[in-house]
Each structure stands twice: as C-alpha cells, then as structure tokens.
PDB file of C-alpha atoms in Angstrom:
ATOM      1  CA  ALA A  16       0.161   0.121  -0.032  1.00 88.00           C
ATOM      2  CA  GLU A  17       2.822   2.284   0.680  1.00 91.00           C
ATOM      3  CA  MET A  18       3.904   1.757  -3.095  1.00 90.00           C
ATOM      4  CA  GLY A  19       0.847   3.303  -4.297  1.00 92.00           C
ATOM      5  CA  HIS A  20      -1.039  -0.375  -4.627  1.00 94.00           C
ATOM      6  CA  LYS A  21      -4.613  -0.458  -4.187  1.00 96.00           C
ATOM      7  CA  ILE A  22      -5.080  -3.533  -1.939  1.00 96.00           C
ATOM      8  CA  LEU A  23      -8.118  -5.696  -0.709  1.00 96.00           C
ATOM      9  CA  ILE A  24      -7.262  -8.318   2.171  1.00 96.00           C
ATOM     10  CA  VAL A  25      -9.684 -11.194   2.412  1.00 93.00           C
ATOM     11  CA  GLY A  26      -9.311 -13.161   6.031  1.00 91.00           C
ATOM     12  CA  CYS A  27      -9.896 -16.707   5.677  1.00 86.00           C
ATOM     13  CA  ASP A  28      -9.663 -17.924   9.020  1.00 81.00           C
ATOM     14  CA  PRO A  29     -12.596 -18.664  11.618  1.00 79.00           C
ATOM     15  CA  LYS A  30     -10.821 -16.507  14.080  1.00 82.00           C
ATOM     16  CA  ALA A  31     -11.363 -13.279  12.054  1.00 85.00           C
ATOM     17  CA  ASP A  32      -8.134 -11.926  12.936  1.00 90.00           C
ATOM     18  CA  SER A  33      -6.649 -11.036   9.777  1.00 93.00           C
ATOM     19  CA  THR A  34      -7.415  -7.605   9.387  1.00 95.00           C
ATOM     20  CA  ARG A  35      -7.899  -6.243  12.766  1.00 95.00           C
ATOM     21  CA  LEU A  36      -4.374  -4.349  13.294  1.00 96.00           C
ATOM     22  CA  ILE A  37      -5.168  -2.462   9.941  1.00 96.00           C
ATOM     23  CA  LEU A  38      -8.297  -1.321  11.265  1.00 96.00           C
ATOM     24  CA  HIS A  39      -7.372  -0.875  15.019  1.00 94.00           C
ATOM     25  CA  ALA A  40     -10.203  -3.043  16.207  1.00 89.00           C
ATOM     26  CA  LYS A  41     -10.619  -6.055  17.741  1.00 84.00           C
ATOM     27  CA  ALA A  42     -11.820  -8.419  14.983  1.00 84.00           C
ATOM     28  CA  GLN A  43     -14.187  -7.103  12.527  1.00 88.00           C
ATOM     29  CA  ASP A  44     -17.741  -8.420  11.562  1.00 91.00           C
ATOM     30  CA  THR A  45     -17.500 -11.440   9.570  1.00 92.00           C
ATOM     31  CA  ILE A  46     -19.672 -12.048   6.649  1.00 92.00           C
ATOM     32  CA  LEU A  47     -21.053 -14.934   7.856  1.00 88.00           C
ATOM     33  CA  SER A  48     -22.202 -13.374  11.179  1.00 89.00           C
ATOM     34  CA  LEU A  49     -23.614 -10.384   9.183  1.00 92.00           C
ATOM     35  CA  ALA A  50     -25.512 -12.638   7.124  1.00 90.00           C
ATOM     36  CA  ALA A  51     -26.694 -14.479  10.013  1.00 87.00           C
ATOM     37  CA  ASN A  52     -28.068 -11.054  11.462  1.00 90.00           C
ATOM     38  CA  ALA A  53     -29.320 -10.056   7.974  1.00 90.00           C
ATOM     39  CA  GLY A  54     -31.105 -13.320   7.424  1.00 88.00           C
ATOM     40  CA  SER A  55     -28.869 -14.377   4.467  1.00 88.00           C
ATOM     41  CA  VAL A  56     -25.995 -13.015   2.589  1.00 89.00           C
ATOM     42  CA  GLU A  57     -28.118 -11.798  -0.117  1.00 91.00           C
ATOM     43  CA  ASP A  58     -29.362  -9.460   2.130  1.00 91.00           C
ATOM     44  CA  LEU A  59     -25.989  -7.958   3.018  1.00 93.00           C
ATOM     45  CA  GLU A  60     -24.255  -4.750   1.144  1.00 94.00           C
ATOM     46  CA  LEU A  61     -20.627  -4.413   0.264  1.00 95.00           C
ATOM     47  CA  GLU A  62     -19.979  -1.637   2.575  1.00 94.00           C
ATOM     48  CA  ASP A  63     -21.699  -3.832   5.313  1.00 93.00           C
ATOM     49  CA  VAL A  64     -18.550  -6.065   5.051  1.00 95.00           C
ATOM     50  CA  MET A  65     -15.951  -4.321   3.675  1.00 96.00           C
ATOM     51  CA  LYS A  66     -13.932  -1.752   5.665  1.00 96.00           C
ATOM     52  CA  ILE A  67     -11.307   0.837   5.144  1.00 96.00           C
ATOM     53  CA  GLY A  68      -8.053   0.782   7.390  1.00 96.00           C
ATOM     54  CA  TYR A  69      -4.656   2.127   7.423  1.00 95.00           C
ATOM     55  CA  GLN A  70      -3.293   3.027   4.138  1.00 95.00           C
ATOM     56  CA  ASP A  71      -6.767   2.822   2.479  1.00 96.00           C
ATOM     57  CA  ILE A  72      -6.556  -0.916   2.725  1.00 97.00           C
ATOM     58  CA  ARG A  73      -9.800  -2.724   2.216  1.00 97.00           C
ATOM     59  CA  CYS A  74     -10.452  -5.411   4.824  1.00 97.00           C
ATOM     60  CA  VAL A  75     -13.035  -8.235   4.717  1.00 95.00           C
ATOM     61  CA  GLU A  76     -13.235 -11.409   6.902  1.00 93.00           C
ATOM     62  CA  SER A  77     -15.148 -14.666   6.009  1.00 90.00           C
ATOM     63  CA  GLY A  78     -15.611 -15.940   9.356  1.00 84.00           C
ATOM     64  CA  GLY A  79     -16.654 -19.553  10.462  1.00 72.00           C
ATOM     65  CA  PRO A  80     -19.295 -21.177  12.260  1.00 66.00           C
ATOM     66  CA  GLU A  81     -18.727 -21.829  15.990  1.00 63.00           C
ATOM     67  CA  PRO A  82     -16.464 -24.482  17.094  1.00 63.00           C
ATOM     68  CA  GLY A  83     -17.415 -27.993  16.380  1.00 62.00           C
ATOM     69  CA  VAL A  84     -20.736 -26.825  14.472  1.00 62.00           C
ATOM     70  CA  GLY A  85     -20.592 -27.036  10.448  1.00 62.00           C
ATOM     71  CA  CYS A  86     -17.419 -26.977   8.336  1.00 66.00           C
ATOM     72  CA  ALA A  87     -15.548 -23.287   8.682  1.00 63.00           C
ATOM     73  CA  GLY A  88     -14.326 -23.686   4.581  1.00 69.00           C
ATOM     74  CA  ARG A  89     -17.941 -22.797   3.647  1.00 73.00           C
ATOM     75  CA  GLY A  90     -17.327 -19.469   5.054  1.00 76.00           C
ATOM     76  CA  VAL A  91     -14.645 -18.988   2.593  1.00 83.00           C
ATOM     77  CA  ILE A  92     -16.621 -20.304  -0.122  1.00 83.00           C
ATOM     78  CA  THR A  93     -19.721 -17.926   0.438  1.00 86.00           C
ATOM     79  CA  SER A  94     -17.169 -14.769   1.063  1.00 89.00           C
ATOM     80  CA  ILE A  95     -15.296 -15.137  -2.199  1.00 90.00           C
ATOM     81  CA  ASN A  96     -18.824 -15.471  -4.292  1.00 91.00           C
ATOM     82  CA  PHE A  97     -20.181 -12.839  -2.570  1.00 94.00           C
ATOM     83  CA  LEU A  98     -17.343 -10.360  -2.702  1.00 94.00           C
ATOM     84  CA  GLU A  99     -17.169 -11.054  -6.683  1.00 93.00           C
ATOM     85  CA  GLU A 100     -20.898 -10.877  -7.410  1.00 94.00           C
ATOM     86  CA  ASN A 101     -20.967  -7.477  -5.543  1.00 95.00           C
ATOM     87  CA  GLY A 102     -17.799  -5.869  -7.513  1.00 94.00           C
ATOM     88  CA  ALA A 103     -15.448  -6.159  -4.464  1.00 95.00           C
ATOM     89  CA  TYR A 104     -12.282  -7.098  -6.819  1.00 93.00           C
ATOM     90  CA  GLN A 105     -12.760  -3.623  -9.114  1.00 92.00           C
ATOM     91  CA  ASN A 106      -9.934  -1.196  -8.894  1.00 94.00           C
ATOM     92  CA  ILE A 107      -7.682  -3.381  -7.038  1.00 94.00           C
ATOM     93  CA  ASP A 108      -4.158  -4.133  -7.613  1.00 94.00           C
ATOM     94  CA  TYR A 109      -3.445  -6.801  -5.356  1.00 94.00           C
ATOM     95  CA  VAL A 110      -5.897  -9.358  -3.322  1.00 94.00           C
ATOM     96  CA  SER A 111      -4.363 -10.989  -0.382  1.00 94.00           C
ATOM     97  CA  TYR A 112      -6.349 -14.305   1.044  1.00 91.00           C
ATOM     98  CA  ASP A 113      -4.714 -14.915   4.707  1.00 91.00           C
ATOM     99  CA  VAL A 114      -5.463 -18.764   4.736  1.00 84.00           C
ATOM    100  CA  LEU A 115      -4.926 -20.707   7.944  1.00 77.00           C
ATOM    101  CA  GLY A 116      -2.049 -22.850   7.799  1.00 71.00           C
ATOM    102  CA  ASP A 117      -3.517 -26.271   8.353  1.00 64.00           C
ATOM    103  CA  VAL A 118      -5.781 -26.870   5.280  1.00 57.00           C
ATOM    104  CA  VAL A 119      -7.849 -29.294   6.866  1.00 53.00           C
ATOM    105  CA  CYS A 120     -10.772 -28.990   4.052  1.00 61.00           C
ATOM    106  CA  GLY A 121     -11.502 -27.999   0.639  1.00 62.00           C
ATOM    107  CA  GLY A 122     -13.188 -24.898   1.602  1.00 62.00           C
ATOM    108  CA  PHE A 123      -9.688 -23.291   2.584  1.00 64.00           C
ATOM    109  CA  ALA A 124      -8.411 -24.258  -0.522  1.00 72.00           C
ATOM    110  CA  MET A 125     -10.649 -22.306  -2.734  1.00 72.00           C
ATOM    111  CA  PRO A 126      -8.568 -19.459  -3.286  1.00 75.00           C
ATOM    112  CA  ILE A 127      -6.208 -21.991  -4.882  1.00 74.00           C
ATOM    113  CA  ARG A 128      -8.682 -24.573  -6.442  1.00 73.00           C
ATOM    114  CA  GLU A 129     -11.081 -21.569  -8.091  1.00 72.00           C
ATOM    115  CA  ASN A 130      -8.454 -19.960 -10.079  1.00 72.00           C
ATOM    116  CA  LYS A 131      -8.788 -17.188  -7.443  1.00 80.00           C
ATOM    117  CA  ALA A 132      -5.260 -16.813  -6.447  1.00 83.00           C
ATOM    118  CA  GLN A 133      -2.139 -16.580  -8.725  1.00 85.00           C
ATOM    119  CA  GLU A 134       0.448 -17.014  -6.205  1.00 89.00           C
ATOM    120  CA  ILE A 135       0.948 -18.528  -3.088  1.00 90.00           C
ATOM    121  CA  TYR A 136       3.479 -17.820  -0.304  1.00 94.00           C
ATOM    122  CA  ILE A 137       3.938 -20.094   2.593  1.00 93.00           C
ATOM    123  CA  VAL A 138       4.679 -18.252   6.018  1.00 94.00           C
ATOM    124  CA  MET A 139       6.659 -21.158   7.609  1.00 94.00           C
ATOM    125  CA  SER A 140       9.362 -21.251  10.470  1.00 95.00           C
ATOM    126  CA  GLY A 141      12.275 -23.665  11.509  1.00 93.00           C
ATOM    127  CA  GLU A 142       9.670 -25.449  13.873  1.00 93.00           C
ATOM    128  CA  MET A 143       9.055 -28.935  12.650  1.00 92.00           C
ATOM    129  CA  MET A 144       5.118 -28.463  12.950  1.00 91.00           C
ATOM    130  CA  ALA A 145       5.309 -25.373  10.696  1.00 91.00           C
ATOM    131  CA  MET A 146       7.585 -27.054   8.260  1.00 93.00           C
ATOM    132  CA  TYR A 147       5.385 -30.420   7.948  1.00 91.00           C
ATOM    133  CA  ALA A 148       2.293 -27.790   7.494  1.00 88.00           C
ATOM    134  CA  ALA A 149       4.163 -25.860   4.993  1.00 90.00           C
ATOM    135  CA  ASN A 150       4.911 -29.180   3.269  1.00 91.00           C
ATOM    136  CA  ASN A 151       1.340 -30.341   3.100  1.00 86.00           C
ATOM    137  CA  ILE A 152       0.261 -27.048   1.683  1.00 85.00           C
ATOM    138  CA  SER A 153       2.833 -27.425  -0.986  1.00 87.00           C
ATOM    139  CA  LYS A 154       1.217 -31.059  -1.808  1.00 83.00           C
ATOM    140  CA  GLY A 155      -2.255 -29.119  -2.124  1.00 78.00           C
ATOM    141  CA  ILE A 156      -0.888 -26.680  -4.588  1.00 80.00           C
ATOM    142  CA  LEU A 157       0.761 -29.089  -6.578  1.00 78.00           C
ATOM    143  CA  LYS A 158      -2.701 -30.724  -7.048  1.00 76.00           C
ATOM    144  CA  TYR A 159      -4.179 -27.673  -8.195  1.00 72.00           C
ATOM    145  CA  ALA A 160      -1.373 -25.889  -9.798  1.00 68.00           C
ATOM    146  CA  ASN A 161      -1.988 -27.522 -13.358  1.00 65.00           C
ATOM    147  CA  SER A 162      -5.827 -26.769 -13.208  1.00 65.00           C
ATOM    148  CA  GLY A 163      -6.157 -23.838 -11.340  1.00 60.00           C
ATOM    149  CA  GLY A 164      -3.296 -21.643 -12.815  1.00 71.00           C
ATOM    150  CA  VAL A 165      -1.710 -21.147  -9.383  1.00 80.00           C
ATOM    151  CA  ARG A 166       1.895 -21.537  -8.646  1.00 84.00           C
ATOM    152  CA  LEU A 167       4.033 -21.436  -5.186  1.00 89.00           C
ATOM    153  CA  GLY A 168       5.519 -18.467  -5.441  1.00 92.00           C
ATOM    154  CA  GLY A 169       7.870 -19.227  -2.222  1.00 95.00           C
ATOM    155  CA  LEU A 170       8.286 -19.553   1.251  1.00 96.00           C
ATOM    156  CA  ILE A 171       8.530 -16.578   3.957  1.00 97.00           C
ATOM    157  CA  CYS A 172      10.127 -17.645   7.046  1.00 97.00           C
ATOM    158  CA  ASN A 173       8.863 -16.132  10.356  1.00 96.00           C
ATOM    159  CA  GLU A 174      11.904 -16.302  12.569  1.00 96.00           C
ATOM    160  CA  ARG A 175      11.137 -18.313  15.783  1.00 95.00           C
ATOM    161  CA  GLN A 176      15.078 -18.321  16.909  1.00 93.00           C
ATOM    162  CA  THR A 177      15.301 -22.056  16.393  1.00 93.00           C
ATOM    163  CA  ASP A 178      18.750 -23.909  15.833  1.00 94.00           C
ATOM    164  CA  LYS A 179      19.600 -23.190  12.037  1.00 95.00           C
ATOM    165  CA  GLU A 180      16.697 -22.065  11.126  1.00 96.00           C
ATOM    166  CA  LEU A 181      17.575 -20.174   7.906  1.00 96.00           C
ATOM    167  CA  GLU A 182      19.394 -22.947   6.726  1.00 97.00           C
ATOM    168  CA  LEU A 183      16.205 -25.570   7.343  1.00 96.00           C
ATOM    169  CA  ALA A 184      14.274 -22.938   5.181  1.00 96.00           C
ATOM    170  CA  GLU A 185      16.702 -22.549   2.342  1.00 97.00           C
ATOM    171  CA  ALA A 186      17.043 -26.369   2.147  1.00 96.00           C
ATOM    172  CA  MET A 187      12.920 -27.027   2.747  1.00 95.00           C
ATOM    173  CA  ALA A 188      12.606 -24.104   0.147  1.00 96.00           C
ATOM    174  CA  LYS A 189      15.334 -26.325  -2.612  1.00 96.00           C
ATOM    175  CA  LYS A 190      13.274 -29.530  -1.935  1.00 94.00           C
ATOM    176  CA  LEU A 191       9.857 -28.077  -2.722  1.00 92.00           C
ATOM    177  CA  GLY A 192      11.709 -26.712  -5.855  1.00 92.00           C
ATOM    178  CA  THR A 193      10.926 -22.861  -4.404  1.00 94.00           C
ATOM    179  CA  GLN A 194      12.665 -20.198  -3.221  1.00 96.00           C
ATOM    180  CA  LEU A 195      13.006 -18.746   0.050  1.00 97.00           C
ATOM    181  CA  ILE A 196      11.589 -15.229  -0.682  1.00 97.00           C
ATOM    182  CA  TYR A 197      12.480 -13.541   2.594  1.00 97.00           C
ATOM    183  CA  PHE A 198      13.680 -14.154   6.063  1.00 98.00           C
ATOM    184  CA  VAL A 199      11.828 -11.997   8.661  1.00 98.00           C
ATOM    185  CA  PRO A 200      13.900 -11.330  12.086  1.00 96.00           C
ATOM    186  CA  ARG A 201      12.014 -11.630  15.099  1.00 96.00           C
ATOM    187  CA  ASP A 202      11.672  -8.432  16.731  1.00 97.00           C
ATOM    188  CA  ASN A 203       9.712  -7.367  20.189  1.00 97.00           C
ATOM    189  CA  VAL A 204       8.427  -4.340  18.162  1.00 97.00           C
ATOM    190  CA  VAL A 205       5.804  -6.686  16.743  1.00 97.00           C
ATOM    191  CA  GLN A 206       4.105  -7.360  20.159  1.00 97.00           C
ATOM    192  CA  HIS A 207       4.521  -3.722  21.076  1.00 98.00           C
ATOM    193  CA  ALA A 208       2.559  -2.952  18.023  1.00 97.00           C
ATOM    194  CA  GLU A 209      -0.169  -5.430  18.793  1.00 96.00           C
ATOM    195  CA  LEU A 210      -0.482  -4.468  21.944  1.00 96.00           C
ATOM    196  CA  ARG A 211      -1.784  -1.100  20.703  1.00 95.00           C
ATOM    197  CA  ARG A 212      -3.629  -2.665  17.767  1.00 95.00           C
ATOM    198  CA  MET A 213      -1.408  -1.469  14.880  1.00 96.00           C
ATOM    199  CA  THR A 214       0.965  -2.711  12.571  1.00 97.00           C
ATOM    200  CA  VAL A 215       4.840  -2.464  12.575  1.00 97.00           C
ATOM    201  CA  LEU A 216       4.619   0.116   9.531  1.00 97.00           C
ATOM    202  CA  GLU A 217       1.963   2.556  11.365  1.00 97.00           C
ATOM    203  CA  TYR A 218       3.397   1.900  15.140  1.00 97.00           C
ATOM    204  CA  ALA A 219       7.272   2.006  14.266  1.00 97.00           C
ATOM    205  CA  PRO A 220       7.624   3.229  10.419  1.00 97.00           C
ATOM    206  CA  GLU A 221      11.281   4.046  10.984  1.00 97.00           C
ATOM    207  CA  SER A 222      12.252   0.736  12.689  1.00 98.00           C
ATOM    208  CA  GLN A 223      14.231  -2.304  11.341  1.00 98.00           C
ATOM    209  CA  GLN A 224      11.657  -4.440  11.196  1.00 98.00           C
ATOM    210  CA  ALA A 225       9.373  -1.991   9.372  1.00 97.00           C
ATOM    211  CA  ASP A 226      11.946  -2.159   6.701  1.00 98.00           C
ATOM    212  CA  HIS A 227      12.154  -5.788   6.351  1.00 98.00           C
ATOM    213  CA  TYR A 228       8.271  -5.619   5.856  1.00 97.00           C
ATOM    214  CA  ARG A 229       8.796  -3.267   2.694  1.00 97.00           C
ATOM    215  CA  ASN A 230      11.681  -5.298   1.669  1.00 97.00           C
ATOM    216  CA  LEU A 231       9.385  -8.569   1.785  1.00 97.00           C
ATOM    217  CA  ALA A 232       6.569  -6.463  -0.056  1.00 95.00           C
ATOM    218  CA  THR A 233       9.389  -5.431  -2.864  1.00 95.00           C
ATOM    219  CA  LYS A 234      10.134  -9.112  -3.202  1.00 96.00           C
ATOM    220  CA  ILE A 235       6.596 -10.308  -3.611  1.00 95.00           C
ATOM    221  CA  HIS A 236       5.827  -7.494  -5.822  1.00 94.00           C
ATOM    222  CA  ASN A 237       8.920  -7.979  -8.114  1.00 94.00           C
ATOM    223  CA  ASN A 238       8.287 -11.810  -8.020  1.00 91.00           C
ATOM    224  CA  GLY A 239       4.763 -11.538  -9.600  1.00 79.00           C
ATOM    225  CA  GLY A 240       3.933 -13.767 -12.410  1.00 56.00           C
ATOM    226  CA  LYS A 241       7.864 -15.289 -12.714  1.00 51.00           C
ATOM    227  CA  GLY A 242       7.703 -18.923 -12.658  1.00 41.00           C
TER     228      GLY A 242
END
C-alpha cells in the first residue's frame, strides 16, 4: 500500500483476526455473522462487510461457524462468491487471501482451487510442525497447479529463533523446488505494535522491522508472474 497499490485483504480464518491491526479493532464483523443477523448473504451490501483501514487497505473477514458446528471452509466459499458478485475486486491491484496454515478441508483451498489466487506464499518457521504444514500446503498447491493456474511463489520464514533456522528454511525451499523469498527476523516491536492494535509500519515506521516488511513486499511485487 505504501508503494501506491490498491490492496484488498480477505481473511479466510474462522478466528477473523487477519485485518484487526489494519483496522485498529478487536476483530471486524465477518460476512457469515453479518449474513446470519441479516437473514441471508443476499441481504448484505458490500459496504456492510468491507471496512477501510490504514493506508486505505480494504478489509474483509469471511468468518466461520461456532467451534464444532458446521464446516468453517464454507465461509470462505460464501465470502468469495459474495465479493465477486458485488464488485469488490474492481479497481484493485492486489488481493491477499490470508488462509490458515493447516488446510483441513476443501473450503480453505478455494482461493487455490477456483483460480482466485495466482501466487501462494507460505509463511513458516524452522519449527517442525510449521515445516510439516508448509509441506502439506505445497502438496495441495501441486494438486491444483495444473488445473487452477496457481503457482507457489515461495516461502517466507518468520523467525522463531530455533537452531539453524535459516539453513532449514533454505533447504526446505530447495526440496520443494521453490525459493525462500524472505527471512523475517524476530523482533519485540511486533508485540509492542500488536498491544496497541497497530501494524509495525504504522507503530514504528522508522524501525528495522518495518524495513524488513517493506523489503518483503518489494520482493513479492517483483516476483509476480515469474515461474
């Protein structure tokens, strides 16, 4: 957004916490909860579900059912269909689908499956379960790559300060036939910003961590469309 691009973030996690720091809020109302209150998703308007946050970033949360009830992935399917029908994707440079890491059902894979996403970046760390999840997601991408026209853009390592983390991340990227796009160092400024319900770029724009996020955004921008 700092580069002048128009951004839409679609949170595809039942926790609905993808956009809260951009909106300076606890969590925005989700499409599913608003639809339940209104009667049906057809009764909603785009301005009901889309909020404008920091740097004019447009924010939407798909939401999900109560834990243990229904399919959380359905929220993603319903939300993307609603956004398409109501012109949410018009006049947008980048759409970011924030999908939870353990792809447990087909609904969460919808941005991959239905040709909604062109590139996928997996955020992982050097911890075993994070690498296991990244490997599983890569399998899912491979399954849909030929039919959906989507590709694995690369891995982003969010440092957890485990042993030989950078080497592990680079080795994993090589194994998956992709690249480590960026290694994001761990910094307490992230927690300080979160406590104030702000992103690092807003809370500490001059910090080294903010520059790391800018560099990451530039790398993704420059990597767009390259095999």
